[in-house]
Amino acid sequence: MSKYRSAMDKIRVTPEMEERILKNIAKERSREPIKKTAFRRWARPVGGAMLGICAAAVVLFVYLPSMKEGDPSPINPKTSVAVNHSKKQAAAKESAGEQVSSIVSVEAESSSKKDVKQSKGIKARVASKEIAAKTKGIQMGAAIAMAKHILPPTNSQKDGNQEEAFGKSKVNAKQFGSESVHDQPLLAVNNIEATKKDTIAQPYGKRMMESSTENNQNTKLMPSEDGAKMAKVRTGEPSEQESSTPASVTSLGDGSGMSVMTVNPIKEMKDLAELKKEVDFKVMLPKQLPDGYAIRSIALYSGKMVQIRYSDGTNEILYRTESGSGDISGDYTEYEKTNLVKAGADSILMKGDQKLIKLATWTHDGYSYSLSFSAGIELEEALSLISSITVLDN
Amino acid sequence: MRTVLDVSLRTDETVVHALEVYGNTILRLSYSYLHNISDAEDILQETLLKLIRNQPAFESEEHQKAWLMRVAINLCKNKLKSSWFKTVAIPEHYEAEALSEEESDVLTAVNELPLKYREVVHLFYYEGYSTIEIASILDKKEATIRSLLHRARKQLEKSLKGACDFDE
């Protein structure tokens, strides 16, 4: 092919051709000034920004309002509770006389006003329903107690008073099974399950139900002796897991305002001693950390998985262990390099780039382990860290 | 005004630099597609205009060369698709400098190859690109480039009756 090359070498840009081309380019440029180039340069980012603004506007003005309508906001149920209260007060008027019922109606009005105020507050708390629900739980008991104190129950007003109290405590009367609460001191699990069915169609409710299904298996919602406080009572023996994890009151968000106790699966530990107390299995921990690394946080997930975050101020090492087998790292990055390294009888799956290890996962004695290195680590260093893992002894 | 002038001067510099450094490469590449020096010159001019209009940021000289070649290839293919080019007869040989008989034979044999073989042969044997580089320039798989090269060699051997050295 040397002949082809020599033939092609004879094709050159001659000085005349060069002059012609430059002249033509200058002419072309005079026809299309810089404006066009400038426009093209800005057209894309400006167009992109406009599209973004349009999308944001659509979300703000179309999607969110529709979500609000579809969302089981506690506003409507509460308002309906207030209406129900009025109706019941009217019934009470007939049965118990005008004087008593007028007091009740004043209370009903005040409670409905409060409902509206509270519903506004709840609106603001839509983003953090769980936190709000905790507050609800606390307020619920207090408000019910207060209601009880203000309006001593009479035979004819008993139902109405309690419902008002529930209204004050931002909890829909429906959550207590309405009048059945008073007919039956204990609200059986079946009632809860029936309420659950209603909630399945609700997106938020469904999510909450999933997290609380297990907890409701052995629980009953019941009013306390004075009928004011509602508490979650276990029918069976509490498990160690739940006794060790903080519980919170969370709205189901199904429009009924149903509040249930949910168990936070993550429990932060102050130190290793607390961790050891909490777990009923042997915890294995690395003893020799790279220089500068110290424990930053300790967490127990669902009472099963231990997660310890080590940090040197900038980089982190995330250590996880749990009984069973499988990858518990939660790191699904596709790394450049994957190696199976033998360390004694164990095979450690090392992932990372050409030089450094970013993730190590392995199983040993029926436990899964993972170590994630945010900055990466040398293989030898990773192996020495893994070999230093021993039982937590203090 | 000063900014406009600066931009203008910078653009001129870019064009002159590109013409000096890559002018021959683009002209020859275009010629290998179009078999016509005037059309090749048009393509060179259009390529430089594209360079001014787009003003892309290049990481290296090699990047700039690859970009210019890719643009030139696209322009050549567009021109070959145009109805004018399909209907009007094109003069086949560049007469600026006299070619030896052997050179003329080889050039004719290469020019008679189908386009898909011709572009690969030019980039491989003249520009000296590897098959991986050609694959990236032409946006094809490396295996495809290898097989195209293989078939192009077979055809050239046939048309030149073995009087061709595929030394690389």
XYZ file of C-alpha atoms in Angstrom:
562
model
C 0.000 0.000 0.000
C 3.031 2.277 -0.205
C 1.920 3.238 -3.717
C -1.430 4.305 -2.351
C 0.326 6.454 0.225
C 2.631 8.063 -2.307
C -0.330 8.727 -4.611
C -2.306 10.309 -1.791
C 0.722 12.361 -0.697
C 0.479 14.167 -3.988
C -2.910 15.498 -3.021
C -2.166 18.652 -1.075
C -3.711 21.895 -0.070
C -2.070 24.322 -2.482
C -1.483 27.972 -1.503
C -4.177 29.024 -3.976
C -6.595 26.565 -2.481
C -5.737 27.785 1.033
C -6.287 31.398 0.010
C -9.576 30.476 -1.641
C -10.799 28.590 1.382
C -9.900 31.368 3.823
C -11.551 33.945 1.586
C -14.716 31.853 1.316
C -14.785 31.277 5.057
C -14.425 35.014 5.705
C -17.275 35.644 3.271
C -19.440 33.023 4.964
C -18.724 34.515 8.357
C -19.665 37.977 7.217
C -23.004 36.523 6.101
C -23.672 34.806 9.376
C -22.489 37.078 12.175
C -21.539 36.014 15.658
C -25.150 36.459 16.725
C -26.045 33.106 15.325
C -23.249 31.361 17.163
C -24.090 33.211 20.358
C -27.727 32.264 19.983
C -26.859 28.636 19.449
C -24.603 28.662 22.439
C -27.301 30.023 24.708
C -30.322 28.379 23.131
C -29.766 25.002 24.755
C -29.167 26.076 28.374
C -31.905 28.692 28.231
C -34.303 26.185 26.666
C -33.363 23.641 29.307
C -33.972 26.150 32.080
C -37.362 27.075 30.613
C -38.321 23.418 30.427
C -37.251 22.956 34.036
C -39.360 25.924 35.137
C -42.345 24.553 33.217
C -41.902 21.142 34.831
C -41.653 22.729 38.281
C -44.776 24.776 37.593
C -46.660 21.652 36.508
C -45.585 19.854 39.686
C -46.506 22.803 41.895
C -49.831 23.737 40.391
C -51.132 20.482 38.952
C -49.499 17.507 40.578
C -49.320 18.670 44.192
C -52.920 19.921 44.375
C -54.085 16.621 42.889
C -51.955 14.806 45.439
C -53.544 16.836 48.186
C -56.963 15.853 46.953
C -55.996 12.209 46.701
C -53.961 12.269 49.884
C -55.841 11.135 52.913
C -55.327 14.429 54.639
C -56.673 14.509 58.147
C -58.511 17.777 57.412
C -61.616 16.262 55.886
C -62.101 13.473 58.391
C -61.756 15.945 61.227
C -64.199 18.302 59.723
C -66.563 15.390 59.338
C -65.957 14.525 62.941
C -66.972 18.019 63.888
C -70.146 17.609 61.856
C -70.779 14.283 63.500
C -70.286 15.920 66.824
C -72.933 18.487 66.044
C -75.329 15.761 64.987
C -74.667 13.802 68.104
C -75.069 16.875 70.188
C -78.429 17.437 68.579
C -79.357 13.917 69.557
C -78.068 14.600 73.008
C -80.232 17.702 73.187
C -83.292 15.589 72.701
C -82.345 13.037 75.301
C -80.598 15.016 77.981
C -82.152 18.433 78.038
C -81.187 21.804 76.763
C -78.874 22.939 79.526
C -76.450 20.079 79.359
C -76.528 19.897 75.588
C -75.785 23.597 75.254
C -72.565 23.039 77.189
C -71.804 20.164 74.906
C -72.524 22.162 71.796
C -70.165 24.898 73.013
C -67.590 22.232 73.469
C -68.403 20.807 70.064
C -67.911 24.187 68.475
C -64.684 24.757 70.284
C -63.470 21.337 69.318
C -64.387 21.854 65.687
C -62.534 25.178 65.706
C -59.584 23.465 67.211
C -59.889 20.774 64.589
C -59.537 23.345 61.858
C -56.522 24.901 63.545
C -55.021 21.531 64.121
C -55.654 20.479 60.586
C -53.686 23.523 59.440
C -50.881 22.428 61.663
C -51.066 18.917 60.268
C -50.894 20.310 56.757
C -47.520 21.748 57.598
C -46.476 18.452 58.988
C -47.339 16.375 55.957
C -43.654 16.034 55.098
C -42.822 14.606 58.494
C -45.864 12.597 59.353
C -44.052 10.272 61.629
C -42.764 13.055 63.856
C -46.170 14.651 63.840
C -47.728 11.356 64.728
C -45.513 11.095 67.759
C -46.777 14.445 68.899
C -50.302 13.287 68.155
C -49.834 10.298 70.365
C -48.716 12.454 73.255
C -51.369 15.092 72.659
C -54.018 12.458 72.269
C -53.691 11.134 75.774
C -53.427 14.603 77.275
C -56.347 15.970 75.338
C -58.554 13.038 76.125
C -57.702 13.344 79.773
C -58.435 17.071 79.647
C -61.721 16.478 77.896
C -62.664 13.975 80.466
C -61.856 16.421 83.184
C -63.796 19.287 81.628
C -66.857 17.315 80.756
C -67.648 14.615 83.230
C -69.465 11.865 81.400
C -73.157 11.507 81.835
C -75.114 8.577 80.566
C -76.441 10.508 77.640
C -73.304 12.447 76.850
C -70.685 9.819 77.368
C -70.195 9.052 73.690
C -70.214 12.665 72.653
C -67.692 13.711 75.246
C -65.240 11.084 74.311
C -65.517 11.851 70.676
C -64.971 15.502 71.366
C -61.936 14.608 73.336
C -60.681 12.609 70.418
C -61.344 15.568 68.187
C -59.256 17.769 70.461
C -56.445 15.354 70.343
C -56.422 15.547 66.554
C -57.476 11.939 66.288
C -60.488 10.960 64.304
C -63.212 9.257 66.223
C -63.193 6.562 63.568
C -59.858 5.357 64.778
C -61.433 4.080 67.915
C -64.176 2.298 66.076
C -66.630 5.091 66.882
C -69.258 4.016 69.310
C -68.032 0.467 69.456
C -65.200 1.733 71.603
C -67.584 2.219 74.417
C -69.560 -0.916 73.819
C -66.405 -2.975 73.918
C -63.599 -1.940 76.183
C -61.049 -3.626 73.973
C -60.816 -2.994 70.280
C -59.870 -6.363 68.910
C -57.278 -6.995 66.255
C -60.044 -7.820 63.814
C -61.198 -4.234 63.922
C -57.724 -3.061 63.154
C -57.486 -5.482 60.302
C -60.804 -4.254 58.936
C -59.498 -0.715 59.042
C -56.344 -1.853 57.319
C -58.322 -3.135 54.360
C -59.628 0.352 53.832
C -56.170 1.731 53.896
C -54.639 -0.542 51.302
C -55.901 1.567 48.470
C -54.163 4.599 49.954
C -50.526 4.916 48.947
C -49.276 6.357 52.173
C -51.472 4.161 54.266
C -50.276 1.101 52.483
C -46.705 1.913 53.243
C -47.447 2.452 56.852
C -49.444 -0.726 57.038
C -46.552 -2.755 55.768
C -44.359 -1.470 58.517
C -46.966 -1.938 61.180
C -48.600 -5.188 60.148
C -46.357 -7.300 62.295
C -46.751 -5.063 65.267
C -50.499 -5.233 65.167
C -50.585 -9.007 65.133
C -50.570 -9.309 68.882
C -51.845 -5.919 69.859
C -55.094 -4.410 70.918
C -55.962 -0.784 71.091
C -57.825 -0.112 74.265
C -58.861 2.823 76.318
C -57.338 2.879 79.741
C -59.400 2.545 82.873
C -60.667 6.109 82.893
C -61.527 5.857 79.242
C -59.271 8.745 78.401
C -55.937 7.311 77.431
C -55.522 5.021 74.511
C -52.614 2.715 74.757
C -51.155 -0.070 72.798
C -51.320 -3.204 74.857
C -49.579 -6.372 73.972
C -51.531 -9.531 74.399
C -48.453 -11.700 74.193
C -44.982 -11.405 75.617
C -43.053 -8.535 74.097
C -40.164 -9.662 71.965
C -36.661 -8.565 72.780
C -36.387 -6.756 69.526
C -39.344 -4.537 70.117
C -38.557 -3.955 73.713
C -35.189 -2.692 72.639
C -36.322 -0.465 69.839
C -38.041 2.862 70.203
C -41.680 2.910 69.252
C -43.459 5.826 67.692
C -47.078 6.674 66.991
C -47.651 7.045 63.294
C -50.743 7.992 61.349
C -51.887 5.483 58.813
C -52.842 8.350 56.598
C -55.862 6.535 55.257
C -58.224 9.347 55.955
C -59.391 7.748 59.138
C -56.631 9.359 61.131
C -55.863 5.952 62.550
C -52.747 6.066 64.653
C -50.752 2.959 65.291
C -47.560 2.265 67.086
C -44.730 1.581 64.668
C -41.334 0.296 65.565
C -38.362 2.246 64.325
C -36.100 -0.422 62.831
C -32.937 1.603 63.366
C -31.627 2.109 66.825
C -28.628 4.300 67.380
C -26.285 3.154 70.135
C -24.168 5.379 72.283
C -21.307 2.962 72.579
C -20.266 -0.624 72.124
C -21.322 -1.532 75.656
C -24.891 -0.489 74.866
C -24.723 -2.430 71.641
C -23.634 -5.545 73.476
C -26.542 -5.203 75.871
C -29.026 -4.840 73.037
C -28.028 -7.793 70.921
C -28.481 -11.448 71.733
C -25.800 -12.693 69.397
C -22.051 -12.401 69.443
C -20.882 -9.231 67.772
C -17.651 -9.399 65.832
C -15.748 -6.152 65.397
C -12.496 -5.097 63.754
C -9.824 -4.267 66.291
C -7.084 -2.815 64.107
C -8.392 0.166 62.236
C -6.333 2.206 59.798
C -4.609 5.227 61.349
C -6.881 8.050 62.378
C -10.116 6.103 62.168
C -12.501 6.032 65.124
C -16.101 4.982 65.655
C -18.482 7.675 64.484
C -21.788 5.909 64.889
C -23.192 2.555 65.965
C -26.582 1.372 64.833
C -28.659 -1.739 65.176
C -31.051 -2.484 62.329
C -34.197 -4.408 63.273
C -32.283 -5.886 66.159
C -30.430 -8.046 63.681
C -27.820 -6.132 61.748
C -25.028 -4.202 63.377
C -23.654 -1.239 61.464
C -20.636 0.679 62.619
C -19.394 3.765 60.826
C -15.732 4.582 61.305
C -14.340 7.891 60.168
C -11.057 9.739 60.090
C -12.729 13.079 59.562
C -12.863 12.895 55.796
C -13.146 9.270 54.765
C -15.366 6.548 56.117
C -15.327 2.829 56.657
C -18.724 1.188 56.960
C -18.808 -2.157 58.719
C -21.871 -4.377 58.776
C -22.545 -7.778 60.221
C -25.639 -9.913 60.465
C -26.434 -13.548 60.987
C -27.111 -15.422 57.775
C -25.535 -15.339 54.365
C -25.700 -12.916 51.488
C -24.462 -9.480 50.585
C -25.483 -7.045 53.319
C -23.291 -4.181 52.141
C -26.098 -2.327 50.371
C -23.468 -1.243 47.862
C -24.544 -2.192 44.364
C -21.897 -0.222 42.509
C -20.381 -2.020 39.556
C -16.702 -1.847 40.323
C -13.946 -2.196 37.754
C -12.335 -5.140 39.461
C -13.750 -8.051 41.447
C -11.502 -10.598 43.137
C -12.122 -13.555 45.382
C -9.359 -13.540 47.970
C -8.716 -16.451 50.313
C -8.207 -15.491 53.930
C -7.801 -18.677 55.931
C -10.869 -20.787 55.319
C -12.931 -17.835 54.170
C -13.301 -16.449 50.686
C -13.570 -12.675 50.663
C -15.089 -10.944 47.702
C -13.049 -7.819 47.093
C -14.355 -5.145 44.769
C -12.708 -1.920 43.700
C -10.621 -0.298 41.004
C -7.260 -1.391 39.648
C -5.385 -0.249 42.749
C -7.672 -0.003 45.755
C -10.357 -2.094 47.424
C -13.661 -0.304 47.907
C -15.842 -3.131 49.170
C -15.228 -6.456 50.921
C -17.980 -8.975 51.638
C -17.758 -12.421 53.150
C -19.457 -14.939 55.416
C -17.978 -16.647 58.427
C -19.548 -18.990 60.972
C -23.060 -18.288 59.745
C -22.630 -14.509 59.789
C -22.394 -12.108 56.864
C -19.928 -9.273 56.915
C -19.232 -6.283 54.764
C -16.691 -3.490 54.825
C -17.055 -0.462 52.561
C -14.200 1.971 52.180
C -15.182 5.376 50.860
C -11.621 6.253 49.860
C -10.498 2.741 49.019
C -7.817 0.724 50.786
C -4.845 -1.436 49.837
C -5.528 -5.165 49.651
C -3.039 -5.999 52.413
C -4.516 -3.357 54.672
C -8.031 -4.652 54.017
C -6.946 -8.218 54.806
C -5.258 -7.204 58.058
C -8.381 -5.266 59.030
C -10.553 -8.305 58.306
C -8.221 -10.663 60.167
C -8.410 -8.381 63.221
C -12.156 -8.925 63.540
C -12.875 -10.562 66.888
C -15.748 -10.959 69.303
C -16.829 -7.843 71.166
C -15.705 -8.594 74.685
C -16.545 -5.603 76.810
C -16.478 45.668 20.026
C -13.154 44.642 21.399
C -14.577 41.303 22.475
C -16.015 40.723 19.043
C -12.659 41.545 17.508
C -10.906 39.202 19.923
C -13.303 36.414 19.089
C -12.815 37.101 15.410
C -9.041 37.012 15.707
C -9.182 33.850 17.770
C -11.474 32.226 15.219
C -9.110 33.180 12.416
C -6.245 31.661 14.322
C -8.227 28.475 14.862
C -9.064 28.193 11.168
C -5.558 28.928 9.980
C -4.108 26.481 12.476
C -6.582 23.752 11.511
C -5.977 24.387 7.813
C -2.218 24.225 8.215
C -2.120 21.185 10.425
C -5.107 19.120 9.265
C -5.861 20.595 5.830
C -4.055 17.901 3.895
C -5.519 15.118 6.010
C -9.066 16.328 5.488
C -8.517 16.974 1.804
C -7.123 13.499 1.219
C -9.795 11.854 3.288
C -12.482 13.730 1.373
C -10.839 12.816 -1.891
C -10.862 9.158 -0.929
C -14.635 9.445 -0.590
C -15.475 11.727 -3.485
C -12.680 11.073 -6.021
C -12.800 14.718 -6.905
C -10.440 17.444 -5.728
C -12.967 20.285 -6.077
C -15.521 18.479 -3.960
C -12.807 17.571 -1.493
C -11.910 21.251 -1.272
C -15.562 22.095 -0.609
C -15.638 19.535 2.152
C -12.482 20.984 3.685
C -14.045 24.432 3.628
C -17.309 23.173 5.128
C -15.419 21.320 7.838
C -13.560 24.479 8.826
C -16.827 26.400 8.870
C -18.278 23.774 11.199
C -15.265 24.250 13.416
C -15.932 27.992 13.653
C -19.664 27.614 14.168
C -19.481 24.978 16.852
C -16.239 26.036 18.496
C -15.882 22.730 20.336
C -13.480 22.376 23.251
C -10.787 19.859 22.424
C -8.855 17.909 25.000
C -5.879 17.383 22.709
C -4.630 17.765 19.155
C -5.558 14.152 18.525
C -9.072 14.892 19.699
C -9.296 17.847 17.332
C -8.029 15.746 14.432
C -10.540 12.992 15.143
C -13.363 15.557 15.370
C -12.426 17.199 12.078
C -12.175 13.829 10.357
C -15.528 12.731 11.704
C -17.130 15.949 10.456
C -15.455 15.611 7.061
C -16.638 11.987 6.756
C -20.207 13.006 7.554
C -20.103 15.824 5.047
C -18.704 13.489 2.374
C -21.417 10.928 3.033
C -24.070 13.624 2.854
C -22.652 14.822 -0.422
C -22.584 11.291 -1.830
C -26.240 10.928 -0.892
C -27.253 14.120 -2.673
C -29.135 13.657 -5.903
C -26.773 15.964 -7.776
C -23.821 13.787 -6.907
C -25.674 10.668 -7.986
C -26.620 11.982 -11.392
C -23.605 14.050 -12.485
C -20.514 12.248 -13.705
C -17.444 12.958 -11.621
C -13.915 13.258 -12.953
C -12.014 10.399 -11.380
C -8.404 11.486 -11.209
C -6.501 14.283 -9.628
C -4.288 15.706 -12.297
C -2.311 18.208 -10.250
C 0.766 16.050 -10.172
C 1.568 13.240 -12.473
C 1.078 9.854 -10.887
C 3.248 6.913 -11.796
C 1.521 3.997 -13.464
C 1.678 1.874 -10.350
C 0.371 4.682 -8.171
C -2.446 5.302 -10.589
C -3.356 1.588 -10.660
C -3.448 1.317 -6.884
C -5.382 4.571 -6.508
C -7.896 3.414 -9.112
C -8.223 0.013 -7.425
C -8.850 1.635 -4.036
C -11.277 4.138 -5.510
C -13.241 1.312 -7.092
C -13.745 -0.356 -3.734
C -17.169 0.036 -2.136
C -17.320 3.011 0.204
C -17.342 0.911 3.393
C -14.042 -0.699 2.375
C -12.519 2.461 0.970
C -12.846 4.510 4.144
C -11.343 1.746 6.246
C -8.439 1.244 3.832
C -7.674 4.971 3.775
C -7.769 5.353 7.542
C -5.747 2.201 8.130
C -3.134 2.386 5.375
C -2.818 6.106 4.878
C -3.665 7.709 8.208
C -2.121 4.837 10.127
C -4.952 4.478 12.587
C -5.377 1.205 14.451
C -8.550 -0.801 14.042
C -9.749 0.357 17.483
C -9.249 4.000 16.527
C -11.018 3.496 13.207
C -13.848 1.804 15.054
C -14.257 4.853 17.281
C -14.025 7.309 14.380
C -16.530 5.417 12.241
C -18.654 4.394 15.214
C -18.441 0.714 14.401
C -17.268 -2.367 16.238
C -13.603 -3.243 16.012
C -14.452 -6.708 14.731
C -16.432 -5.099 11.926
C -13.448 -2.941 10.986
C -11.205 -6.003 10.946
C -13.515 -7.940 8.704
C -13.989 -4.925 6.416
C -10.229 -4.563 6.128
C -9.879 -8.254 5.399
C -12.462 -8.135 2.632
C -10.972 -4.925 1.214
C -7.555 -6.595 0.995
C -9.081 -9.588 -0.757
C -10.726 -7.343 -3.324
C -7.568 -5.293 -3.850
C -5.500 -8.449 -4.319
C -7.982 -9.576 -6.909
C -8.120 -6.293 -8.813
C -4.356 -5.656 -8.662
C -3.619 -9.320 -9.357
C -1.325 -9.618 -6.365
C 0.716 -6.536 -7.253
C -0.007 -4.910 -3.897
C 1.956 -5.035 -0.666
C -0.128 -5.142 2.492
C 2.923 -4.761 4.637
C 1.109 -3.396 7.673
